[in-house]
Coordinates of C-alpha atoms in Angstrom, one line a residue:
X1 CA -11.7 29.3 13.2
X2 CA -9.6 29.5 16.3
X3 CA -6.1 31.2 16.2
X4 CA -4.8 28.0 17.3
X5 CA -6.9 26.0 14.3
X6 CA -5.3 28.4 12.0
X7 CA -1.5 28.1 12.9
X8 CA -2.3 24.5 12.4
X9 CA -4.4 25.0 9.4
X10 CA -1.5 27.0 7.5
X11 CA 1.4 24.6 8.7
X12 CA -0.8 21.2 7.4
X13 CA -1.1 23.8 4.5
X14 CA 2.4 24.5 3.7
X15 CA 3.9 21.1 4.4
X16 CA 0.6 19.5 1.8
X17 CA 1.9 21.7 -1.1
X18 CA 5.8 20.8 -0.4
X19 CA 4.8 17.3 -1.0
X20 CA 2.8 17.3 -3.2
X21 CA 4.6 20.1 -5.4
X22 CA 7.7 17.2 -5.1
X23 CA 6.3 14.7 -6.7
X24 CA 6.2 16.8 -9.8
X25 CA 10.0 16.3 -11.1
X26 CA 9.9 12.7 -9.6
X27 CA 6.7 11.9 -12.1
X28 CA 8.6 13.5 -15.3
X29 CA 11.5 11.6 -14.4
X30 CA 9.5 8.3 -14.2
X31 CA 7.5 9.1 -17.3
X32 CA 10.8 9.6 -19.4
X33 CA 12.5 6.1 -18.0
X34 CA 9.2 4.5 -19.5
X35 CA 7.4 3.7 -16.8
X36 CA 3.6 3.7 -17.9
X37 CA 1.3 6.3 -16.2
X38 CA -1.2 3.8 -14.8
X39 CA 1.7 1.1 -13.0
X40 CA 3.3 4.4 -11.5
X41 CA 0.1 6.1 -9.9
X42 CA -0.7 2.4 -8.4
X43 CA 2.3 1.5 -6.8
X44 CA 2.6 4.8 -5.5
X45 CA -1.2 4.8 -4.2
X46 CA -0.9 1.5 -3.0
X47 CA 2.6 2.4 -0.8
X48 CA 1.1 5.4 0.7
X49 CA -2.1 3.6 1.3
X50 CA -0.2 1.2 3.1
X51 CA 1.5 3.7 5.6
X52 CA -1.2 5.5 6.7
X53 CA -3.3 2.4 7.3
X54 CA -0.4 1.5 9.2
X55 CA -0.5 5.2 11.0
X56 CA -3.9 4.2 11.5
X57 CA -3.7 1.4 13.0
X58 CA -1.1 2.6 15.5
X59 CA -3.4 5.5 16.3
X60 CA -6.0 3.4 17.0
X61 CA -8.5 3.9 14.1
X62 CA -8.0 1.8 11.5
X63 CA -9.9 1.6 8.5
X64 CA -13.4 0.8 8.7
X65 CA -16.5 -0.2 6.4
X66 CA -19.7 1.2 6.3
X67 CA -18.9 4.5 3.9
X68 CA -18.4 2.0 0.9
X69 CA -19.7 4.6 -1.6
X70 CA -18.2 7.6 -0.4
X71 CA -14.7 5.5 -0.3
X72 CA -15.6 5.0 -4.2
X73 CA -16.4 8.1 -5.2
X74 CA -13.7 10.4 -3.0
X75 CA -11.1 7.7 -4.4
X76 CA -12.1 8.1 -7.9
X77 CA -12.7 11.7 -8.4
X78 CA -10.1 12.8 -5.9
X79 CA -7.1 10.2 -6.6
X80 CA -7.7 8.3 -9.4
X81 CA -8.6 10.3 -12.2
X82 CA -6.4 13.1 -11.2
X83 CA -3.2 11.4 -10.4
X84 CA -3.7 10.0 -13.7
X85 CA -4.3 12.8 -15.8
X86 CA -0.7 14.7 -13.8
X87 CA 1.3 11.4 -14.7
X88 CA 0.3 11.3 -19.0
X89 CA 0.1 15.7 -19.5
X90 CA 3.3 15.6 -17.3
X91 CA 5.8 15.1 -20.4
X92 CA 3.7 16.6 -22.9
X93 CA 3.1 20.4 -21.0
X94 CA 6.0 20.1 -18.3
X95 CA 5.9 20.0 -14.8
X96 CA 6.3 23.7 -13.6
X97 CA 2.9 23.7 -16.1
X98 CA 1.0 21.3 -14.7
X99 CA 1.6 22.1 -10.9
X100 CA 0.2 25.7 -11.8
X101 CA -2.9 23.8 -12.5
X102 CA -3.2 23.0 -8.9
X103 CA -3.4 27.3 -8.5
X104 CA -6.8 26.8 -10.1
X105 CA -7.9 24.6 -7.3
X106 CA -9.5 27.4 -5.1
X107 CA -11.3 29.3 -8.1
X108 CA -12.9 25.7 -9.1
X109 CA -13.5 24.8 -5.4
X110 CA -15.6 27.8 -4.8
X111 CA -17.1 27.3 -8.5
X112 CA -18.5 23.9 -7.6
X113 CA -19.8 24.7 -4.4
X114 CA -21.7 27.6 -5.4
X115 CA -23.1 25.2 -7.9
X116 CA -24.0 22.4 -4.9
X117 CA -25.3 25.3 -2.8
X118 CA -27.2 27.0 -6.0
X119 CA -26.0 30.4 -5.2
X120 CA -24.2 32.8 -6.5
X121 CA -20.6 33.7 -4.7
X122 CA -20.2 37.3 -3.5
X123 CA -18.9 40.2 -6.1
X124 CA -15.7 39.4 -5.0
X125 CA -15.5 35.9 -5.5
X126 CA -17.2 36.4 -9.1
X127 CA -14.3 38.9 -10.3
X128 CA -11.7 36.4 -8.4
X129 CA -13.0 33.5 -10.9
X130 CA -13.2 36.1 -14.2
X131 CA -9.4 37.1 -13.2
X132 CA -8.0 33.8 -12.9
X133 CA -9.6 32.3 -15.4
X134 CA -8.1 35.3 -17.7
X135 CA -4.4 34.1 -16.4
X136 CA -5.5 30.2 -17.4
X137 CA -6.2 32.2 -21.0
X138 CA -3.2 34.2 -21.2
X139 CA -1.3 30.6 -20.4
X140 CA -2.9 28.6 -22.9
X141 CA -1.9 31.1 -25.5
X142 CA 1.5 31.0 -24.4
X143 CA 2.1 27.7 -23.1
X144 CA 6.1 28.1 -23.2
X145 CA 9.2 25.6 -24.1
X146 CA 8.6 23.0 -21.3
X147 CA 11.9 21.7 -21.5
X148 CA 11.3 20.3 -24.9
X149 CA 7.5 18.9 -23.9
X150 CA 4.7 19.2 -26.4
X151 CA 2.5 21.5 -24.7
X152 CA 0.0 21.9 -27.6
X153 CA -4.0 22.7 -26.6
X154 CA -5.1 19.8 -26.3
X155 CA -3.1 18.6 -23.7
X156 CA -3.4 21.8 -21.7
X157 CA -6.9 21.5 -21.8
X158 CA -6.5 17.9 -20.3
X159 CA -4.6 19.7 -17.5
X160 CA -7.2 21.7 -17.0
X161 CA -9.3 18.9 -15.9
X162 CA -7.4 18.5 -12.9
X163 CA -8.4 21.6 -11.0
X164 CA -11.6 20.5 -11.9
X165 CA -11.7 17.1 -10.3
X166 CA -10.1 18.0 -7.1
X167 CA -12.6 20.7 -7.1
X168 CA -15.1 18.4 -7.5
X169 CA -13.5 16.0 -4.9
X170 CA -12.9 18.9 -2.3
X171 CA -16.9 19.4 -1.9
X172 CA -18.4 15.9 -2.3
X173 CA -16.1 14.9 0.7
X174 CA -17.0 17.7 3.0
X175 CA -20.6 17.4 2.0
X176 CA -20.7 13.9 2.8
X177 CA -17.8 13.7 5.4
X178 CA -19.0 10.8 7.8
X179 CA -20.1 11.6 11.3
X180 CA -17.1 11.3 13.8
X181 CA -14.9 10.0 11.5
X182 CA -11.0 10.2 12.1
X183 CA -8.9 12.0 8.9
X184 CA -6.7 9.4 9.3
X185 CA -8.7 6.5 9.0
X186 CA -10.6 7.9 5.5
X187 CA -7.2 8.6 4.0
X188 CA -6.5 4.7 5.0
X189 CA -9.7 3.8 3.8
X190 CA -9.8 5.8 0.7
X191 CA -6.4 5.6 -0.8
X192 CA -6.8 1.4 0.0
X193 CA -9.9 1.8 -2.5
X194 CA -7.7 4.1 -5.3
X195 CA -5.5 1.5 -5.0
X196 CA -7.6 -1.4 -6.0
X197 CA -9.2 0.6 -8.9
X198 CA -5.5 1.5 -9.9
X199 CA -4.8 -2.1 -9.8
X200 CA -7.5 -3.0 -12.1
X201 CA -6.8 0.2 -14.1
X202 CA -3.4 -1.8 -14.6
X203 CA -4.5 -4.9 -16.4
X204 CA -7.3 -3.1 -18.5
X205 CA -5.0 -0.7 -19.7
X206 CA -3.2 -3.8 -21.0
X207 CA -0.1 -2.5 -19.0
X208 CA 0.2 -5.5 -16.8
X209 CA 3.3 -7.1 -15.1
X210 CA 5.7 -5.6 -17.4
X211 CA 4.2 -2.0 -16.5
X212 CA 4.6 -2.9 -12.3
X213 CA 8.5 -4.1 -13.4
X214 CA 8.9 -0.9 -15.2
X215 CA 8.1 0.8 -11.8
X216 CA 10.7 -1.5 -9.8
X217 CA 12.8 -0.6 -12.4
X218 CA 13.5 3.0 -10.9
X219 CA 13.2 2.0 -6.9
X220 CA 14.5 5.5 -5.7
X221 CA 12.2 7.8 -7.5
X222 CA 9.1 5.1 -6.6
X223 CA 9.9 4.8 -2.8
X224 CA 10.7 9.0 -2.7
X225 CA 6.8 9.0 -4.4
X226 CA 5.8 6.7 -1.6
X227 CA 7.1 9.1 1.1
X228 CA 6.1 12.4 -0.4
X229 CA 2.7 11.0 -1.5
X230 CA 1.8 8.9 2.4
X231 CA 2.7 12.7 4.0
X232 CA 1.1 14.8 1.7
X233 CA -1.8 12.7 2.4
X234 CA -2.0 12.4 6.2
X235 CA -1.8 16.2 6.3
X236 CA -4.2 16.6 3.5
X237 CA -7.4 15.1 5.2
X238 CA -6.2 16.7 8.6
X239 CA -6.4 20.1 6.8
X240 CA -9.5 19.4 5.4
X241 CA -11.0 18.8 8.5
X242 CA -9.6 21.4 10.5
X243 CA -10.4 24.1 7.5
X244 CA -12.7 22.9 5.5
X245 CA -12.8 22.6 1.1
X246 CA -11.9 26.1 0.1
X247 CA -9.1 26.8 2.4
X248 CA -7.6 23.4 1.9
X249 CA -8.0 24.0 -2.3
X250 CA -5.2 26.4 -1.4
X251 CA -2.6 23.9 -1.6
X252 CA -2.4 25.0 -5.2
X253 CA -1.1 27.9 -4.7
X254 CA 2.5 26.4 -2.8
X255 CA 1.9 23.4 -5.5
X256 CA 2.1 26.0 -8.6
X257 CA 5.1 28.3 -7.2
X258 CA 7.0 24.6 -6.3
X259 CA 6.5 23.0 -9.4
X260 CA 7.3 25.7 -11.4
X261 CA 10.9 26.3 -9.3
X262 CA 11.7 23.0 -9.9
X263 CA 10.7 22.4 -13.0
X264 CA 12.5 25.3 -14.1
X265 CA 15.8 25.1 -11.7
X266 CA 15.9 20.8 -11.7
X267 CA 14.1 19.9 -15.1
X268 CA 15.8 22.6 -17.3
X269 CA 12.0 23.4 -18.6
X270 CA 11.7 27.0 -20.1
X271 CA 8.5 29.1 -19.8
X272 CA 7.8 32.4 -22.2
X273 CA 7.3 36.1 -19.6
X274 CA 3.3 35.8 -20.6
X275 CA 3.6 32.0 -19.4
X276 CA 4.9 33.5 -15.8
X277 CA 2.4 36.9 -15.9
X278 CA -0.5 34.2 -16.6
X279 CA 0.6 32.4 -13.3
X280 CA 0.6 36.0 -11.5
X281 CA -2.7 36.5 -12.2
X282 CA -4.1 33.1 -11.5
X283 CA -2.6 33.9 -8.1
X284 CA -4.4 37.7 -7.9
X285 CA -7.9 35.7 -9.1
X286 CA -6.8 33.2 -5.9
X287 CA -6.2 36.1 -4.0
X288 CA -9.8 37.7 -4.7
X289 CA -11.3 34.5 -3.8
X290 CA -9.3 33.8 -0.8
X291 CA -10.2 37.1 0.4
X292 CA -14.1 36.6 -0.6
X293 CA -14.3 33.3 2.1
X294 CA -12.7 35.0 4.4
X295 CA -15.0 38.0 4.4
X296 CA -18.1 35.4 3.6
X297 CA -16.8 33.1 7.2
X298 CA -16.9 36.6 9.1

């Protein structure tokens, strides 16, 4: 990667975990006004959706057909399922909690793809994965006060499927990225197909009409999720095409210090010492793997 790439790379970097790590507080804060999790992750979907198809359209490369399965799968494994697992463990395990599940991102990326690519990662990356998944152990064991939140094992070990589907998401769309295709114009086209999933996932969830008026019910903490969400998302797919699955899983790590400074500082949530050394080393294991790509890309 050019030096150029990589000043680019770490600014689409920094400004994807800002986002993304502020739509953490604004999710609790919906959750505890009673809006349901699967009306909130639509309308959000569905408003960021709508400005990047309209960036899209203004840059020239609107959405377009063709990928119908890839849209599918990237929006269900990637969006979907995700975004809907952060909104329900949200109130139960906090949001400083959940957003250090997003530090786990790299460590399952690299996982996965050694997996697809059935071969082992180097020493390095193997002791990056035993170290952080120690920290995930030493936070499950102490989980912490999260601001009054019922962080009990179960629902941590739902969190825990979030690093896994983003993982998951990370390498199917690299692996199957479409030939010349703009990062804008698969965000448009992806997020427009989470949407109409979402949408359905409304009605079968038997949330319905009085879910979506639950959402217009709080239209400042929607319409910040709309921003926050439509940027994180236009720099997301830039990022990943500029620096591929394993650098972009990174995000976690600016997601996890965000969430948990806000969470903390904003929410009032409290977290025991071993809850905060668990997090450090989920970042050394991060670091190990970090380290192991770059010596692998050299």
């Amino acid at each position: 990667m050019s030096a150029g790439r990589m000043r680019e790379a770490a600014l689409l970097l920094t400004g994807c975990g800002l986002c993304l790590g502020s739509t953490f507080p604004l999710q609790k804060l919906a959750a505890a006004a009673g809006v349901p999790p699967a009306s909130w992750v639509f309308a959000s979907t569905l408003g960021a959706s709508l400005l990047l198809t309209l960036g899209a359209i203004v840059k020239g490369v609107p959405p377009r057909g063709g990928h119908g399965a890839y849209y599918v799968i990237a929006a269900l494994v990637s969006f979907v399922l995700p975004n809907l697992i952060v909104f329900v463990v949200i109130p139960r395990i906090g949001a400083g909690l959940t957003a250090v599940m997003f530090a786990l991102s790299p460590i399952m990326t690299l996982t996965v793809a050694s997996l697809v690519a059935r071969k082992l990662p180097a020493p390095l990356g193997v002791l990056g994965i035993l170290v952080g998944l120690a920290g995930v152990l030493v936070i499950i064991a102490f989980r912490g006060d999260a601001g009054g939140a019922d962080a009990t094992l179960g629902w941590v070990l739902l969190g825990l499927m979030i690093p896994v589907c983003l993982a998951s998401g990370n390498v199917y769309r690299s692996h199957n990225w479409p030939a010349g295709a703009d990062p804008l114009s698969l965000a448009s086209a992806i997020n427009l197909v989470a949407a109409g999933l979402l949408f359905a996932a409304v009605f079968a969830s038997g949330e319905g009409m009085t879910g979506l008026a639950m959402v217009a019910s709080v239209p400042v903490l929607i319409a910040a999720q709309v921003l926050a969400t439509g940027a994180n998302l236009a720099m997301f797919f830039r990022l990943q095409h500029v620096g591929g699955p394993v650098y972009l899983s990174q995000i976690g790590y600016v997601v996890a210090a965000v969430g948990l400074v806000t969470g903390t500082i904003w929410l009032g949530e409290n977290y025991a010492p071993a809850t905060w050394a668990g997090a450090g080393v989920v970042v050394i294991g991060v670091a190990l793997v970090t380290l192991a790509q770059a010596r692998a890309s050299r």
